[in-house]
Short mmCIF file of C-alpha atoms in Angstrom, two decimals:
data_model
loop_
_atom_site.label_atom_id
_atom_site.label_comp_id
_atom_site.label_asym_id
_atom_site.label_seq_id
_atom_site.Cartn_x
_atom_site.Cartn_y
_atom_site.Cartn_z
CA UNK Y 668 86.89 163.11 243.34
CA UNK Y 669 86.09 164.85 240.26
CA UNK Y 670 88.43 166.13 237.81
CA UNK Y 671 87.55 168.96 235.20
CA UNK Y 672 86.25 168.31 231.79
CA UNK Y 673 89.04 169.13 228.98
CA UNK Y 674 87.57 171.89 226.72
CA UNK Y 675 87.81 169.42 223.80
CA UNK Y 676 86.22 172.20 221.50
CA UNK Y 677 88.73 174.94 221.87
CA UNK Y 678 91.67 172.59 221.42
CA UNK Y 679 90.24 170.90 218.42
CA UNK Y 680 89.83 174.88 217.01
CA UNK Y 681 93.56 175.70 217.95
CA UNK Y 682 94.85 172.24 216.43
CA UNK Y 683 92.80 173.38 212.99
CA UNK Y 684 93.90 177.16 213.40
CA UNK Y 685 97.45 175.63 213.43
CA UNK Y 686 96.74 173.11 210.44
CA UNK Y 687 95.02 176.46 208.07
CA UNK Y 688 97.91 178.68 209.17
CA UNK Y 689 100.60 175.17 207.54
CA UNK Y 690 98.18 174.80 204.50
CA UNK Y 691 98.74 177.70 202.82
CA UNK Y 692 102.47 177.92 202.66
CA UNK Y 693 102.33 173.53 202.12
CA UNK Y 694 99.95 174.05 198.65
CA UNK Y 695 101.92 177.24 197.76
CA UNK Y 696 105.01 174.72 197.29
CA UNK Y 697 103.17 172.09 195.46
CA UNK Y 698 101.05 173.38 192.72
CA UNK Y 699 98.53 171.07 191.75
CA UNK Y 700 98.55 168.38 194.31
CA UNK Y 701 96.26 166.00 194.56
CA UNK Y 702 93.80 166.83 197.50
CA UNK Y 703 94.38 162.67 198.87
CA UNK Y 704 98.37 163.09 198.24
CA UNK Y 705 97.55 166.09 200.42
CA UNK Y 706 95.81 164.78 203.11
CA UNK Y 707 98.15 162.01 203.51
CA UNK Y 708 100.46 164.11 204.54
CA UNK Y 709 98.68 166.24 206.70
CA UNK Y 710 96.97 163.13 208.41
CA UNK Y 711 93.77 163.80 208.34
CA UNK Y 712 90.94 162.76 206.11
CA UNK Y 713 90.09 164.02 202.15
CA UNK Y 714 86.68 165.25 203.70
CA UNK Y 715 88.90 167.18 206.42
CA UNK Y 716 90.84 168.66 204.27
CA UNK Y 717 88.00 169.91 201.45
CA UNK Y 718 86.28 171.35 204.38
CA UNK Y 719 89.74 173.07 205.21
CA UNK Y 720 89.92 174.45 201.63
CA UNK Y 721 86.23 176.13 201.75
CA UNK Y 722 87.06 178.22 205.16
CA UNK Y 723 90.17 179.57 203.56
CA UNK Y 724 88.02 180.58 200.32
CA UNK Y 725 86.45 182.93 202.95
CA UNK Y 726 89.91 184.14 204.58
CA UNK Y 727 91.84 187.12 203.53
CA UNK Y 728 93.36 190.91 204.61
CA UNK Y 729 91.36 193.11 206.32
CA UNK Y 730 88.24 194.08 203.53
CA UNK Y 731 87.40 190.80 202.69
CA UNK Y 732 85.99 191.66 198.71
CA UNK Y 733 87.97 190.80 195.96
CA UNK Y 734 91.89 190.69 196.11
CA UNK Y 735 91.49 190.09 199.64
CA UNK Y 736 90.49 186.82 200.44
CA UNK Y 737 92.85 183.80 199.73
CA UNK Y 738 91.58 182.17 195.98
CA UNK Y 739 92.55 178.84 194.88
CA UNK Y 740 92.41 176.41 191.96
CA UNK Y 741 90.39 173.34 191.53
CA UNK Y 742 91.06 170.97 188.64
CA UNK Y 743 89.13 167.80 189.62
CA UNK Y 744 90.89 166.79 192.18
CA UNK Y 745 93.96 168.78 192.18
CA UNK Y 746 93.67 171.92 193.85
CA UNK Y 747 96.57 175.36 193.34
CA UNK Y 748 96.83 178.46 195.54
CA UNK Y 749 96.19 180.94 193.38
CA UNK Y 750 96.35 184.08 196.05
CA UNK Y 751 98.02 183.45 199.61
CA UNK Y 752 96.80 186.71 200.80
CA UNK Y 753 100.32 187.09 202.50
CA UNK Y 754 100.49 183.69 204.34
CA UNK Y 755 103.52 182.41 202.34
CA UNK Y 756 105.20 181.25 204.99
CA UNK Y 757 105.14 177.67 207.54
CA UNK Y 758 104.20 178.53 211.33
CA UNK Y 759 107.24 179.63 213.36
CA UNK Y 760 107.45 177.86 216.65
CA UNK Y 761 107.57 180.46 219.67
CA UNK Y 762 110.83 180.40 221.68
CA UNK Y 763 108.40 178.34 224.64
CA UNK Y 764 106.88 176.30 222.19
CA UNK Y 765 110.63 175.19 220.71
CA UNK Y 766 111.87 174.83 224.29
CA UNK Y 767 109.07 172.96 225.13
CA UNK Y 768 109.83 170.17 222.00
CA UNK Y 769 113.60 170.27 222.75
CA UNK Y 770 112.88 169.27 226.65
CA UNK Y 771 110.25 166.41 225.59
CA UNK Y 772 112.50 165.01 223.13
CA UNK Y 773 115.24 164.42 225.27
CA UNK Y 774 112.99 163.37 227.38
CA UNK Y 775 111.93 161.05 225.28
CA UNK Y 776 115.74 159.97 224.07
CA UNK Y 777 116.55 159.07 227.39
CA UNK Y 778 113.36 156.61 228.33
CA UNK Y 779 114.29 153.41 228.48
CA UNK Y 780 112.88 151.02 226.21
CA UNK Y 781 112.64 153.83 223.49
CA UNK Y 782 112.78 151.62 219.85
CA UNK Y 783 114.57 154.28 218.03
CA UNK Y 784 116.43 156.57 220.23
CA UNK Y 785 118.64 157.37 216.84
CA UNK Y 786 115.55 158.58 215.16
CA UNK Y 787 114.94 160.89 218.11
CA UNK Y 788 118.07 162.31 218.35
CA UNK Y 789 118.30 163.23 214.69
CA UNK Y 790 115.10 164.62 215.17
CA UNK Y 791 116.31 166.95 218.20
CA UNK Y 792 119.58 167.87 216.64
CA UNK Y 793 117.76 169.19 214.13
CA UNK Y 794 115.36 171.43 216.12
CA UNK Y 795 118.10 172.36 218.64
CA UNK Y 796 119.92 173.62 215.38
CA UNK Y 797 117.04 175.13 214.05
CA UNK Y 798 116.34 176.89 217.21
CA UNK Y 799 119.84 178.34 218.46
CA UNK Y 800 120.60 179.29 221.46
CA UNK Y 801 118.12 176.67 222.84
CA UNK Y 802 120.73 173.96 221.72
CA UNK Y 803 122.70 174.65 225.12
CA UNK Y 804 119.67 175.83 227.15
CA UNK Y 805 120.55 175.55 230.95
CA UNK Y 806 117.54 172.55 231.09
CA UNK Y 807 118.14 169.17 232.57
CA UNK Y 808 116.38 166.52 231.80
CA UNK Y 809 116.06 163.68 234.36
CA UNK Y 810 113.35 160.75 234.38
CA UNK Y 811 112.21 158.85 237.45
CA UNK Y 812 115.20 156.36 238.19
CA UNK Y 813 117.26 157.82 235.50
CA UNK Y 814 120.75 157.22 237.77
CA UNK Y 815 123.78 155.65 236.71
CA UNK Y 816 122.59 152.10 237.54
CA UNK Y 817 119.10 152.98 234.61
CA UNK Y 818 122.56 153.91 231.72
CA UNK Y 819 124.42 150.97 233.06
CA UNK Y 820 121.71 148.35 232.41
CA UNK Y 821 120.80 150.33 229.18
CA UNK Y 822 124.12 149.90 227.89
CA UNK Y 823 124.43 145.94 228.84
CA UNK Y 824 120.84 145.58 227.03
CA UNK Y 825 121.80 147.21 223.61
CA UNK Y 826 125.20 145.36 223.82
CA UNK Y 827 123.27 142.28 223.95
CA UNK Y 828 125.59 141.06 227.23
CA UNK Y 829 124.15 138.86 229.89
CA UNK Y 830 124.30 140.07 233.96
CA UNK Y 831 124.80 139.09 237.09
CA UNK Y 832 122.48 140.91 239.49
CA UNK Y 833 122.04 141.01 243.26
CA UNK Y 834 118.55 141.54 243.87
CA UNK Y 835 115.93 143.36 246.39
CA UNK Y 836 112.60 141.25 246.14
CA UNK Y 837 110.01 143.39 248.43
CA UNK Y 838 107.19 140.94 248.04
CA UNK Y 839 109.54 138.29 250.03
CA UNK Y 840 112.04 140.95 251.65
CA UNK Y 841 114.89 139.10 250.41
CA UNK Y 842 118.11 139.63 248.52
CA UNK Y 843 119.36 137.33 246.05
CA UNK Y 844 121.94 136.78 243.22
CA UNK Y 845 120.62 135.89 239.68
CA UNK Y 846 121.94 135.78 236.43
CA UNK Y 847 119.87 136.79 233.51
CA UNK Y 848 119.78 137.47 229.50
CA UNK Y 849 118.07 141.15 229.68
CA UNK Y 850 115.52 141.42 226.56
CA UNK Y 851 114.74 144.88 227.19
CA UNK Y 852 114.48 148.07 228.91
CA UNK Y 853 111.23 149.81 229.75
CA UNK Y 854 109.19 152.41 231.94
CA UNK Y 855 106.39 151.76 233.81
CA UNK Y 856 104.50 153.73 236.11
CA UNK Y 857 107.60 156.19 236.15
CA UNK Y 858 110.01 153.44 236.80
CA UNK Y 859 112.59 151.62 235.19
CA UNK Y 860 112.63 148.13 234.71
CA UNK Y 861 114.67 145.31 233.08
CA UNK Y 862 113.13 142.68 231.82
CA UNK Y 863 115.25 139.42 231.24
CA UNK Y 864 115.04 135.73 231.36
CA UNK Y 865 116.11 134.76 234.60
CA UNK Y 866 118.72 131.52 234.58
CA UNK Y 867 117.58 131.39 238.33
CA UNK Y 868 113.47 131.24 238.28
CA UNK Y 869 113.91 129.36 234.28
CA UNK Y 870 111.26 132.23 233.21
CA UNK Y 871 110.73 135.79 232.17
CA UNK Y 872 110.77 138.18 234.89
CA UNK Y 873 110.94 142.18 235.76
CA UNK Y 874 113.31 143.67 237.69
CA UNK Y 875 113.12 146.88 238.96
CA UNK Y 876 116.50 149.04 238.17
CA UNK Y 877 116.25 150.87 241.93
CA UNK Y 878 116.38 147.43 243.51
CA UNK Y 879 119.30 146.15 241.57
CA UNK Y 880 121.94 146.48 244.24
CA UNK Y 881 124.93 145.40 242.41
CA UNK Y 882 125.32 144.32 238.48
CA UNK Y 883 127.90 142.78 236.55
CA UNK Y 884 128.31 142.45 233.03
CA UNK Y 885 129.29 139.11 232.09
CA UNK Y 886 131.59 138.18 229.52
CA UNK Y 887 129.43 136.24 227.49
CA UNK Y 888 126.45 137.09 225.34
CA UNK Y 889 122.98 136.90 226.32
CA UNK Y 890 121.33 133.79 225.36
CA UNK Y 891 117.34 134.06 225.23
CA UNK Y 892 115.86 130.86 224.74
CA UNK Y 893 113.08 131.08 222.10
CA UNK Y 894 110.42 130.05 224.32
CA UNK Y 895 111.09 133.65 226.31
CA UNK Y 896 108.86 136.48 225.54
CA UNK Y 897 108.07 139.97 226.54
CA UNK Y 898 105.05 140.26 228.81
CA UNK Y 899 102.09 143.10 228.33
CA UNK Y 900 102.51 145.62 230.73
CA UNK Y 901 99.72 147.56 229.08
CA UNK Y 902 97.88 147.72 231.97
CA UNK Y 903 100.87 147.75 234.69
CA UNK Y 904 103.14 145.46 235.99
CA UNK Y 905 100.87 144.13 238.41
CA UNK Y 906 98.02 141.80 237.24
CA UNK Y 907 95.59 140.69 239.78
CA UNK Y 908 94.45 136.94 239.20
CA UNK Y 909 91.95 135.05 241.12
CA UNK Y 910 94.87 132.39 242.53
CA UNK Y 911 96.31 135.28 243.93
CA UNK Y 912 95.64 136.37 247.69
CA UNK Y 913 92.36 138.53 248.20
CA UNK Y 914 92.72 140.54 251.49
CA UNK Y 915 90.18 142.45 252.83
CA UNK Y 916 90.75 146.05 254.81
CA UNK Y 917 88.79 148.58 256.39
CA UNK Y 918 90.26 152.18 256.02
CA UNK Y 919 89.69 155.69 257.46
CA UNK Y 920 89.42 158.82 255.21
CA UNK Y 921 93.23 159.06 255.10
CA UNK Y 922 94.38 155.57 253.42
CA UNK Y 923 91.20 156.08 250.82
CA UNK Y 924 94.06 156.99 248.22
CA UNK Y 925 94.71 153.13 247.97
CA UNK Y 926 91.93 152.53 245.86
CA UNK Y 927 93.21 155.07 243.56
CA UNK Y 928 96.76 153.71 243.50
CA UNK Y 929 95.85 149.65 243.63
CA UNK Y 930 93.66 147.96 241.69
CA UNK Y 931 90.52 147.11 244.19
CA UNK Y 932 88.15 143.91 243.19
CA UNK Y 933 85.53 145.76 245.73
CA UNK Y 934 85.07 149.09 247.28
CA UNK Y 935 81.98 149.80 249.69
CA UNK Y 936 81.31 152.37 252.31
CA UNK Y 937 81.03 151.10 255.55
CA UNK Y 938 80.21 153.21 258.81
CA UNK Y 939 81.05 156.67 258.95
CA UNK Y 940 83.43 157.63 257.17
CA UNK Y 941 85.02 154.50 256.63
CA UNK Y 942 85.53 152.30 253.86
CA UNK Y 943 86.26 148.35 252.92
CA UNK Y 944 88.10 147.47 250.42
CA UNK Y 945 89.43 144.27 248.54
CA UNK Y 946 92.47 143.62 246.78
CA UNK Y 947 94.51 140.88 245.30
CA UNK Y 948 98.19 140.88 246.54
CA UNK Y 949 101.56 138.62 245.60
CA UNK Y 950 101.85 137.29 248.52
CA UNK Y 951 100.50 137.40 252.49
CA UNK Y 952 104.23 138.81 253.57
CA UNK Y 953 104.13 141.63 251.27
CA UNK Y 954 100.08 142.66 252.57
CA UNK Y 955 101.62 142.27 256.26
CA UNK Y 956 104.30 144.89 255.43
CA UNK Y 957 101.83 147.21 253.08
CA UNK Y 958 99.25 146.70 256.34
CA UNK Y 959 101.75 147.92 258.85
CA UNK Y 960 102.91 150.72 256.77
CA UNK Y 961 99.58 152.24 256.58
CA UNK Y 962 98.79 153.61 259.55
CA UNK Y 963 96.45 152.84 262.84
CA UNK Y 964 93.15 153.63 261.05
CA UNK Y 965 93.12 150.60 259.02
CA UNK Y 966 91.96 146.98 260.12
CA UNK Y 967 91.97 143.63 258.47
CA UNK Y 968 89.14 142.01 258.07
CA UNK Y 969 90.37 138.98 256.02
CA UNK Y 970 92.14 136.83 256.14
CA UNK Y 971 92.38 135.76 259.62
CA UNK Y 972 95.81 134.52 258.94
CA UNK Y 973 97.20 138.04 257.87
CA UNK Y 974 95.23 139.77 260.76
CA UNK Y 975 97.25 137.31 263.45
CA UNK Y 976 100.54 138.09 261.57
CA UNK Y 977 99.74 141.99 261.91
CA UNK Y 978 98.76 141.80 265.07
CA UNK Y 979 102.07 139.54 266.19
CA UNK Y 980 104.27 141.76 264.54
CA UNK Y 981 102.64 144.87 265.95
CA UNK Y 982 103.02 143.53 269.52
CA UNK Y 983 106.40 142.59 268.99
CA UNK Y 984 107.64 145.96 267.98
CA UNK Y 985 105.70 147.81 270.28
CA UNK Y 986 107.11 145.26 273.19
CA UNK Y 987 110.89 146.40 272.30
CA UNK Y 988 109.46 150.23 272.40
CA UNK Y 989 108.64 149.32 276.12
CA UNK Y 990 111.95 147.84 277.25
CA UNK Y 991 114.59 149.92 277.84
CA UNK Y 992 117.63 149.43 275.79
CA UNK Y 993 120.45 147.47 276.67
CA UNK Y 994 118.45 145.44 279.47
CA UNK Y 995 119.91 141.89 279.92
CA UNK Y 996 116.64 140.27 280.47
CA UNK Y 997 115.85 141.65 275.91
CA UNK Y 998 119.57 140.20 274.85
CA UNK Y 999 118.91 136.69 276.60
CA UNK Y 1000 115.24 136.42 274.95
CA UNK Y 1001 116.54 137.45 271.54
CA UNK Y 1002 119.51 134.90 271.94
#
């Protein structure tokens, strides 16, 4: 499926409309800056910002001749606004615009895994004050996951406090109890995740906060041993390897979206409309679940052993479909 092309040119014009419109009022209030001092803090390059300086030589009022356009200073490489032509004054942010800012800061001040979340909320009391009546706005902010179990495990991570967790593992579909020494809170793919050194598995693993059924703060600090360290989850948390399964499916049109939501190792169009596709998975229990979830218009085609446990499973549910319930003859097979 295609997706349409950003109009990189018109938002590169806006961003340097926005930067001329700052530039004016920013040299006004230091007189003989140096044009790299400058820069610097604008963040762009010296050649950026000369090239800046020549298109306001040829902005001004309405007339454009002399006394109209906005004149300026040059001594080497020092440069004074000699004639704002009335642009004295930073860009005000719209009412939208400061909404906009408030919302994704506290957006941003509630992610976990945010470094400095002090930083941020300076930053927001600041605008909220600046902006006034948007400092109570009637705007909630609320992430993916962010419940009272997300603040909970927050909390026990910046008090540096080790837990004891009961735990939902889908790729097995079991519960266990663990204790680990959380080294820190983060979002991935929308979700919230601790990740800790696990007493239980002697390693470093990710837990997602939404299957955390219970949690415990222990009374005794969290003890990270130094060979424990944070994993890269630039590129998600799941990281297909070749010792991991490879499964092979054919799909109709309507389970296509899993090549867009797992990371395939083959794609090909088979016939009709149909498609095969490859994947790595954890484990063959998780792909019999995942199978079964998707629907009657996808097949396996490899491995045989995870076709046979589809199909057994399939049969078996189907079989207590047919049997009415409550018959003896069900309760003295499933005794």
């Amino acid at each position: 499926m295609s997706r349409p092309t950003p109009r990189v040119g018109s938002r590169t014009s806006a961003d340097r409309l926005a930067r001329l419109l700052n530039l004016v009022p920013y040299l006004l209030a230091r007189p003989g800056i140096e044009i790299a001092e400058a820069a610097g803090d604008l963040g762009v390059t010296e050649r950026q910002l000369r090239e800046d300086l020549e298109l306001l030589w040829v902005c001004g009022l309405p007339g454009y001749g002399p006394g109209d356009l906005i004149d300026m200073a040059f001594d080497g490489d020092r440069v004074t606004i000699t004639y704002d032509a009335g642009i004295d004054r930073p860009l005000r942010l719209t009412p939208d615009e400061a909404l906009a800012l408030v919302v994704a800061l506290r957006m941003l001040a509630e992610t976990p895994g945010v470094a400095n979340r002090e930083a941020v909320e300076r930053a927001l009391a600041k605008i909220e004050s600046a902006a006034g009546d948007l400092a109570g706005a009637p705007v909630e902010v609320r992430l993916p996951g962010d419940t009272a179990r997300v603040r909970e495990l927050r909390a026990a991570v910046e008090g540096g406090r080790a837990l004891r967790i009961t735990y939902y593992t889908a790729a097995r579909d079991e519960t266990t109890e663990r204790v680990i020494d959380p080294l820190r809170m983060l979002m991935v793919g929308g979700r919230a995740y601790v990740e800790a050194w696990c007493r239980r598995a002697e390693a470093v693993r990710l837990f997602r906060a939404d299957r955390i059924d219970a949690v415990a703060v222990l009374d005794e600090p969290a003890v990270v041993p130094p060979q424990a360290r944070p994993q890269d989850l630039s590129d998600g948390v799941f990281r297909p390897s070749p010792d991991l399964p490879l499964i092979t499916l054919r799909i109709g049109r309507g389970e296509r979206w899993i090549t867009e939501y797992y990371p395939c190792e083959r794609v090909e169009r088979g016939a009709g409309d149909e498609w095969v596709v490859s994947l790595r998975v954890t484990d063959l229990g998780w792909a019999r679940r995942f199978v079964l979830g998707l629907g009657p218009d996808v097949t396996v085609v490899a491995p045989a052993e995870l076709a046979e446990q589809v199909r057994a499973q399939a049969t078996a549910a189907l079989a207590a479909y047919a049997v009415p319930a409550g018959d003896p003859a069900v309760a003295a097979a499933t005794q």
